mmCIF file of C-alpha atoms in Angstrom:
data_model
loop_
_atom_site.group_PDB
_atom_site.id
_atom_site.type_symbol
_atom_site.label_atom_id
_atom_site.label_comp_id
_atom_site.label_asym_id
_atom_site.label_seq_id
_atom_site.Cartn_x
_atom_site.Cartn_y
_atom_site.Cartn_z
ATOM 1 C CA MET A 2 61.145 -6.970 34.491
ATOM 2 C CA LYS A 3 60.290 -7.856 30.901
ATOM 3 C CA ILE A 4 62.052 -5.808 28.221
ATOM 4 C CA LEU A 5 61.535 -5.628 24.479
ATOM 5 C CA LEU A 6 64.692 -4.291 22.872
ATOM 6 C CA THR A 7 65.119 -2.851 19.391
ATOM 7 C CA GLY A 8 68.682 -2.523 18.151
ATOM 8 C CA GLY A 9 69.842 -5.462 20.247
ATOM 9 C CA THR A 10 72.375 -6.481 17.607
ATOM 10 C CA GLY A 11 73.917 -2.995 17.481
ATOM 11 C CA PHE A 12 76.950 -1.952 19.506
ATOM 12 C CA ILE A 13 75.154 -0.479 22.523
ATOM 13 C CA GLY A 14 72.386 -3.075 22.370
ATOM 14 C CA TYR A 15 74.982 -5.862 22.296
ATOM 15 C CA HIS A 16 76.329 -4.725 25.670
ATOM 16 C CA LEU A 17 73.010 -3.628 27.192
ATOM 17 C CA GLN A 18 71.220 -6.942 26.648
ATOM 18 C CA ARG A 19 73.969 -8.783 28.518
ATOM 19 C CA LYS A 20 73.670 -6.451 31.497
ATOM 20 C CA LEU A 21 69.889 -6.899 31.505
ATOM 21 C CA VAL A 22 70.267 -10.687 31.455
ATOM 22 C CA ALA A 23 72.800 -10.516 34.291
ATOM 23 C CA LEU A 24 70.199 -8.635 36.350
ATOM 24 C CA GLY A 25 67.743 -11.467 35.787
ATOM 25 C CA TRP A 26 65.477 -9.412 33.538
ATOM 26 C CA GLU A 27 63.666 -11.194 30.726
ATOM 27 C CA VAL A 28 64.649 -9.795 27.327
ATOM 28 C CA ASP A 29 63.068 -10.137 23.891
ATOM 29 C CA ALA A 30 64.926 -8.633 20.923
ATOM 30 C CA LEU A 31 62.891 -7.349 17.990
ATOM 31 C CA VAL A 32 64.963 -8.228 14.924
ATOM 32 C CA ARG A 33 64.625 -8.401 11.159
ATOM 33 C CA PRO A 34 65.146 -11.616 9.158
ATOM 34 C CA THR A 35 68.548 -10.252 8.047
ATOM 35 C CA SER A 36 69.758 -9.404 11.583
ATOM 36 C CA ASP A 37 72.879 -11.128 12.920
ATOM 37 C CA CYS A 38 71.342 -12.946 15.878
ATOM 38 C CA ASN A 39 74.759 -14.349 16.815
ATOM 39 C CA ARG A 40 75.211 -11.022 18.577
ATOM 40 C CA LEU A 41 72.338 -11.804 20.942
ATOM 41 C CA ASP A 42 72.932 -13.365 24.343
ATOM 42 C CA PRO A 43 71.849 -17.038 24.272
ATOM 43 C CA VAL A 44 68.980 -16.420 26.712
ATOM 44 C CA VAL A 45 67.606 -13.426 24.791
ATOM 45 C CA THR A 46 64.583 -14.380 22.683
ATOM 46 C CA PRO A 47 64.728 -13.071 19.108
ATOM 47 C CA ILE A 48 61.344 -11.923 17.815
ATOM 48 C CA VAL A 49 61.556 -11.706 14.046
ATOM 49 C CA TRP A 50 59.561 -8.970 12.318
ATOM 50 C CA ASN A 51 58.912 -9.425 8.606
ATOM 51 C CA GLY A 52 58.340 -5.724 7.934
ATOM 52 C CA HIS A 53 54.529 -5.831 7.722
ATOM 53 C CA SER A 54 52.914 -3.315 10.067
ATOM 54 C CA GLY A 55 50.028 -5.580 11.047
ATOM 55 C CA SER A 56 52.285 -8.344 12.314
ATOM 56 C CA LEU A 57 54.086 -5.891 14.589
ATOM 57 C CA CYS A 58 50.971 -5.592 16.761
ATOM 58 C CA ASP A 59 50.896 -9.369 17.188
ATOM 59 C CA LEU A 60 54.574 -9.410 18.138
ATOM 60 C CA LEU A 61 54.044 -6.717 20.795
ATOM 61 C CA LYS A 62 51.127 -8.681 22.225
ATOM 62 C CA GLN A 63 53.258 -11.827 22.180
ATOM 63 C CA SER A 64 56.144 -10.158 24.009
ATOM 64 C CA ASN A 65 53.953 -8.103 26.386
ATOM 65 C CA PRO A 66 56.904 -6.112 27.757
ATOM 66 C CA ASP A 67 56.926 -3.859 30.791
ATOM 67 C CA ILE A 68 59.175 -1.429 28.883
ATOM 68 C CA VAL A 69 60.295 -1.093 25.272
ATOM 69 C CA PHE A 70 63.916 0.020 24.866
ATOM 70 C CA HIS A 71 64.360 1.629 21.439
ATOM 71 C CA LEU A 72 68.016 1.621 20.343
ATOM 72 C CA ALA A 73 67.658 0.680 16.669
ATOM 73 C CA THR A 74 68.904 3.380 14.334
ATOM 74 C CA HIS A 75 70.381 4.036 10.914
ATOM 75 C CA PHE A 76 73.342 6.383 11.281
ATOM 76 C CA LEU A 77 75.061 8.383 8.554
ATOM 77 C CA ALA A 78 77.242 11.406 9.283
ATOM 78 C CA ARG A 79 76.574 12.648 5.741
ATOM 79 C CA HIS A 80 73.928 11.660 3.248
ATOM 80 C CA ASP A 81 72.983 11.915 -0.391
ATOM 81 C CA MET A 82 69.575 11.581 -2.032
ATOM 82 C CA ASP A 83 69.663 7.789 -2.214
ATOM 83 C CA ASP A 84 70.198 7.577 1.581
ATOM 84 C CA ILE A 85 67.029 9.469 2.508
ATOM 85 C CA PRO A 86 64.478 6.608 2.219
ATOM 86 C CA ALA A 87 66.484 4.304 4.515
ATOM 87 C CA LEU A 88 67.064 7.065 7.076
ATOM 88 C CA VAL A 89 63.364 7.935 7.167
ATOM 89 C CA ARG A 90 62.248 4.286 7.311
ATOM 90 C CA SER A 91 64.667 3.370 10.092
ATOM 91 C CA ASN A 92 64.571 6.490 12.261
ATOM 92 C CA ILE A 93 60.998 7.733 11.815
ATOM 93 C CA GLU A 94 58.712 5.129 10.260
ATOM 94 C CA PHE A 95 59.910 2.057 12.172
ATOM 95 C CA PRO A 96 59.814 3.536 15.712
ATOM 96 C CA SER A 97 56.446 5.152 14.899
ATOM 97 C CA LEU A 98 55.099 1.720 13.974
ATOM 98 C CA VAL A 99 56.474 0.364 17.249
ATOM 99 C CA LEU A 100 54.625 3.073 19.195
ATOM 100 C CA GLU A 101 51.372 2.335 17.392
ATOM 101 C CA ALA A 102 51.796 -1.409 17.934
ATOM 102 C CA MET A 103 52.419 -0.711 21.624
ATOM 103 C CA ARG A 104 49.201 1.302 21.787
ATOM 104 C CA VAL A 105 47.215 -1.552 20.239
ATOM 105 C CA ALA A 106 48.899 -4.116 22.497
ATOM 106 C CA GLY A 107 48.338 -2.090 25.655
ATOM 107 C CA CYS A 108 52.004 -1.266 26.347
ATOM 108 C CA SER A 109 52.841 2.306 27.240
ATOM 109 C CA ARG A 110 56.379 2.545 28.686
ATOM 110 C CA PHE A 111 59.093 3.516 26.223
ATOM 111 C CA ILE A 112 62.755 4.499 26.490
ATOM 112 C CA ASN A 113 64.019 6.351 23.431
ATOM 113 C CA THR A 114 67.569 7.001 22.252
ATOM 114 C CA SER A 115 68.521 10.380 20.837
ATOM 115 C CA THR A 116 71.784 12.082 19.969
ATOM 116 C CA ALA A 117 73.658 15.198 21.032
ATOM 117 C CA TRP A 118 73.821 15.962 17.306
ATOM 118 C CA VAL A 119 70.341 17.489 17.569
ATOM 119 C CA HIS A 120 71.737 20.241 19.804
ATOM 120 C CA VAL A 121 73.674 22.730 17.696
ATOM 121 C CA GLY A 122 73.131 26.337 16.689
ATOM 122 C CA PRO A 123 72.600 29.454 18.820
ATOM 123 C CA LEU A 124 69.690 27.884 20.731
ATOM 124 C CA ALA A 125 71.185 24.366 20.793
ATOM 125 C CA ASN A 126 68.070 23.008 19.084
ATOM 126 C CA GLU A 127 69.194 22.518 15.497
ATOM 127 C CA ALA A 128 70.224 19.254 13.838
ATOM 128 C CA THR A 129 73.721 18.950 12.407
ATOM 129 C CA SER A 130 72.856 16.222 9.867
ATOM 130 C CA PHE A 131 69.877 14.657 8.119
ATOM 131 C CA TYR A 132 70.317 11.698 10.478
ATOM 132 C CA ALA A 133 69.979 13.996 13.496
ATOM 133 C CA ALA A 134 66.968 15.676 11.889
ATOM 134 C CA THR A 135 65.193 12.306 11.655
ATOM 135 C CA LYS A 136 65.859 11.720 15.361
ATOM 136 C CA GLN A 137 64.447 15.168 16.073
ATOM 137 C CA ALA A 138 61.341 14.417 13.992
ATOM 138 C CA PHE A 139 60.677 11.209 15.908
ATOM 139 C CA ASP A 140 60.954 13.110 19.198
ATOM 140 C CA GLN A 141 57.876 15.086 18.113
ATOM 141 C CA ILE A 142 55.988 11.893 17.272
ATOM 142 C CA LEU A 143 56.858 10.434 20.662
ATOM 143 C CA ARG A 144 55.525 13.569 22.364
ATOM 144 C CA PHE A 145 52.255 13.076 20.491
ATOM 145 C CA TYR A 146 51.896 9.561 21.932
ATOM 146 C CA GLN A 147 52.672 10.878 25.391
ATOM 147 C CA THR A 148 49.953 13.516 25.097
ATOM 148 C CA ALA A 149 47.310 11.639 23.123
ATOM 149 C CA TYR A 150 47.689 8.169 24.657
ATOM 150 C CA GLN A 151 49.348 8.847 28.032
ATOM 151 C CA PHE A 152 52.533 7.008 27.157
ATOM 152 C CA GLN A 153 55.239 7.131 29.815
ATOM 153 C CA ALA A 154 58.436 7.865 27.926
ATOM 154 C CA THR A 155 62.021 8.812 28.622
ATOM 155 C CA THR A 156 64.596 9.933 26.067
ATOM 156 C CA LEU A 157 68.312 9.471 26.682
ATOM 157 C CA THR A 158 70.540 11.814 24.694
ATOM 158 C CA LEU A 159 73.877 10.147 23.947
ATOM 159 C CA CYS A 160 77.217 11.575 22.900
ATOM 160 C CA ASP A 161 80.119 9.471 21.577
ATOM 161 C CA THR A 162 80.404 5.937 22.939
ATOM 162 C CA TYR A 163 83.227 3.400 22.986
ATOM 163 C CA GLY A 164 84.056 0.001 24.432
ATOM 164 C CA LYS A 165 85.014 -3.555 23.593
ATOM 165 C CA ALA A 166 83.639 -5.399 20.559
ATOM 166 C CA ASP A 167 83.178 -2.118 18.693
ATOM 167 C CA TRP A 168 82.892 -2.879 14.987
ATOM 168 C CA ARG A 169 81.718 0.631 13.990
ATOM 169 C CA GLY A 170 85.092 2.018 12.902
ATOM 170 C CA LYS A 171 85.052 4.904 15.409
ATOM 171 C CA VAL A 172 88.047 7.193 15.796
ATOM 172 C CA LEU A 173 89.275 5.682 19.087
ATOM 173 C CA SER A 174 89.388 2.213 17.544
ATOM 174 C CA LEU A 175 91.174 3.692 14.530
ATOM 175 C CA LEU A 176 93.810 5.336 16.720
ATOM 176 C CA ILE A 177 94.460 2.159 18.709
ATOM 177 C CA SER A 178 94.743 0.089 15.548
ATOM 178 C CA ALA A 179 97.153 2.591 13.997
ATOM 179 C CA ALA A 180 99.274 2.712 17.146
ATOM 180 C CA LEU A 181 99.623 -1.076 17.315
ATOM 181 C CA SER A 182 100.220 -1.544 13.586
ATOM 182 C CA GLY A 183 102.389 1.488 12.855
ATOM 183 C CA GLN A 184 99.968 2.626 10.168
ATOM 184 C CA LYS A 185 100.319 6.247 9.093
ATOM 185 C CA LEU A 186 97.143 8.338 9.384
ATOM 186 C CA GLU A 187 96.147 11.543 7.649
ATOM 187 C CA MET A 188 93.811 13.427 9.955
ATOM 188 C CA SER A 189 92.233 16.838 10.379
ATOM 189 C CA PRO A 190 94.100 19.476 12.439
ATOM 190 C CA GLY A 191 92.695 17.656 15.500
ATOM 191 C CA GLU A 192 91.335 20.558 17.538
ATOM 192 C CA GLN A 193 87.749 19.236 17.584
ATOM 193 C CA CYS A 194 86.622 17.914 20.961
ATOM 194 C CA LEU A 195 84.907 14.646 21.841
ATOM 195 C CA ASP A 196 82.692 13.606 24.749
ATOM 196 C CA LEU A 197 83.375 9.881 25.206
ATOM 197 C CA VAL A 198 81.320 7.616 27.482
ATOM 198 C CA HIS A 199 82.112 3.931 27.969
ATOM 199 C CA VAL A 200 79.389 1.599 26.739
ATOM 200 C CA ASP A 201 79.134 -0.057 30.159
ATOM 201 C CA ASP A 202 78.250 3.315 31.673
ATOM 202 C CA VAL A 203 75.768 3.962 28.880
ATOM 203 C CA SER A 204 74.135 0.587 29.539
ATOM 204 C CA GLU A 205 73.831 1.427 33.228
ATOM 205 C CA GLY A 206 72.126 4.649 32.169
ATOM 206 C CA PHE A 207 69.429 2.719 30.318
ATOM 207 C CA ILE A 208 68.925 0.459 33.322
ATOM 208 C CA GLN A 209 68.622 3.451 35.650
ATOM 209 C CA ALA A 210 66.155 5.091 33.250
ATOM 210 C CA ALA A 211 64.027 1.923 33.350
ATOM 211 C CA ARG A 212 64.002 1.905 37.143
ATOM 212 C CA LEU A 213 63.000 5.557 37.208
ATOM 213 C CA LEU A 214 60.287 4.905 34.632
ATOM 214 C CA GLN A 215 58.846 2.168 36.840
ATOM 215 C CA ASN A 216 58.525 4.793 39.548
ATOM 216 C CA GLY A 217 56.845 7.295 37.244
ATOM 217 C CA VAL A 218 59.924 9.453 36.589
ATOM 218 C CA THR A 219 60.113 10.457 32.926
ATOM 219 C CA GLY A 220 61.910 13.119 30.927
ATOM 220 C CA THR A 221 64.731 13.851 28.518
ATOM 221 C CA PHE A 222 68.100 13.227 30.115
ATOM 222 C CA SER A 223 71.731 13.500 29.020
ATOM 223 C CA ILE A 224 74.301 10.713 29.180
ATOM 224 C CA THR A 225 77.622 12.545 29.170
ATOM 225 C CA SER A 226 81.119 12.114 30.572
ATOM 226 C CA GLY A 227 81.147 15.747 31.641
ATOM 227 C CA ARG A 228 84.624 16.080 30.162
ATOM 228 C CA LEU A 229 85.710 17.056 26.672
ATOM 229 C CA ILE A 230 88.955 15.935 25.063
ATOM 230 C CA SER A 231 90.457 17.149 21.809
ATOM 231 C CA LEU A 232 91.275 14.610 19.121
ATOM 232 C CA LYS A 233 94.966 15.477 19.470
ATOM 233 C CA ASN A 234 94.899 14.825 23.211
ATOM 234 C CA LEU A 235 93.004 11.579 22.662
ATOM 235 C CA ALA A 236 95.786 10.452 20.331
ATOM 236 C CA GLN A 237 98.320 11.252 23.072
ATOM 237 C CA LYS A 238 96.384 9.105 25.551
ATOM 238 C CA VAL A 239 96.343 6.227 23.077
ATOM 239 C CA ALA A 240 100.095 6.568 22.509
ATOM 240 C CA GLN A 241 100.720 6.501 26.258
ATOM 241 C CA ALA A 242 98.451 3.509 26.843
ATOM 242 C CA THR A 243 99.887 1.455 23.969
ATOM 243 C CA ARG A 244 103.465 2.692 24.443
ATOM 244 C CA CYS A 245 103.584 3.116 20.685
ATOM 245 C CA LYS A 246 104.319 6.155 18.563
ATOM 246 C CA LEU A 247 101.404 7.296 16.482
ATOM 247 C CA MET A 248 102.283 8.293 12.909
ATOM 248 C CA ILE A 249 99.724 11.043 12.294
ATOM 249 C CA GLU A 250 99.871 13.851 9.780
ATOM 250 C CA TRP A 251 97.756 16.460 11.521
ATOM 251 C CA GLY A 252 96.059 18.655 8.945
ATOM 252 C CA GLY A 253 96.565 16.027 6.251
ATOM 253 C CA ARG A 254 92.859 16.310 5.517
ATOM 254 C CA PRO A 255 90.396 19.129 6.184
ATOM 255 C CA TYR A 256 87.663 19.146 8.795
ATOM 256 C CA ARG A 257 84.560 17.549 7.357
ATOM 257 C CA ALA A 258 81.612 19.760 6.447
ATOM 258 C CA GLY A 259 79.575 20.574 9.546
ATOM 259 C CA GLU A 260 82.287 19.373 11.926
ATOM 260 C CA ILE A 261 81.248 19.878 15.560
ATOM 261 C CA MET A 262 84.208 21.439 17.344
ATOM 262 C CA LEU A 263 82.601 21.603 20.805
ATOM 263 C CA PRO A 264 79.929 18.969 21.561
ATOM 264 C CA TRP A 265 76.788 20.016 23.396
ATOM 265 C CA GLN A 266 77.184 19.788 27.171
ATOM 266 C CA GLY A 267 73.700 20.879 28.182
ATOM 267 C CA GLY A 268 70.572 19.031 29.153
ATOM 268 C CA VAL A 269 69.346 17.476 32.387
ATOM 269 C CA PRO A 270 71.609 14.799 33.884
ATOM 270 C CA LEU A 271 69.975 11.415 34.393
ATOM 271 C CA PRO A 272 69.004 11.237 38.100
ATOM 272 C CA GLY A 273 70.951 8.652 40.053
ATOM 273 C CA TRP A 274 73.496 8.018 37.290
ATOM 274 C CA THR A 275 77.123 9.015 36.958
ATOM 275 C CA PRO A 276 79.855 7.607 34.688
ATOM 276 C CA MET A 277 82.143 5.219 36.558
ATOM 277 C CA ILE A 278 84.796 4.439 33.917
ATOM 278 C CA ASP A 279 87.192 7.281 33.183
ATOM 279 C CA LEU A 280 88.795 7.497 29.767
ATOM 280 C CA ASP A 281 92.269 6.347 30.860
ATOM 281 C CA HIS A 282 90.890 3.148 32.386
ATOM 282 C CA GLY A 283 88.531 2.702 29.476
ATOM 283 C CA ILE A 284 91.369 2.804 26.933
ATOM 284 C CA LYS A 285 93.426 0.363 28.997
ATOM 285 C CA GLY A 286 90.441 -1.967 29.094
ATOM 286 C CA LEU A 287 90.357 -2.005 25.296
ATOM 287 C CA LEU A 288 93.927 -3.260 25.250
ATOM 288 C CA SER A 289 93.458 -6.125 27.703
#
């Protein structure tokens, strides 16, 4: 299978492209001139986009993928006015240009990446941040292409992810680093829950979604561990795995504005997929 991947130099894309290559799939990575292509597998072909919309059509024709995997995103938990243009360009304008370039190039299979952050509120359909709102807005644009141009599209809704080579500064990495270094941390009261899925399991979810898409199975599916863990209990697991005492002042800082205490656990599970790496083994793997 031939795949065109956006976001191949991001954390999930970094791991996914290597699994695709191991399967023998041909992978092109759509990158910008400023992208760190050292994160790409040596056999992945970087396709450099200069930002001009017209050239994107030529690049799609050049790649001629069976499926486009869209993982590129610009994430901010909180924003101010100066952040809005970049969030809109990255999360709405860019993927919309990719869809239009696909239409011109005659490609119509698309796997989208969304976030559980779009599922809050009484009806679980509100966005918890401007970032999540941009993901929600693009979902509507994707539906338009499905209806107007018969695109075959699947959206995978992700929760929190973790794994090796994680440079994002996520809380699990922070806890492990603090445990091994003896650094003191000031944290919230720690009652908020997390839904953590190992990046290898997430990558397998994208691969399964591609196989289903080849067979005409589309939809919006959830990638979830099925188990919630509080931040306090996660810290205990890290302490046990590292055999180090964590120096944490619980309640040393308040919960952030809009803190999600219980992540969304709804949605339709991805058919044929189940997480294989439990959190205890996943944490141990980070220490090896």
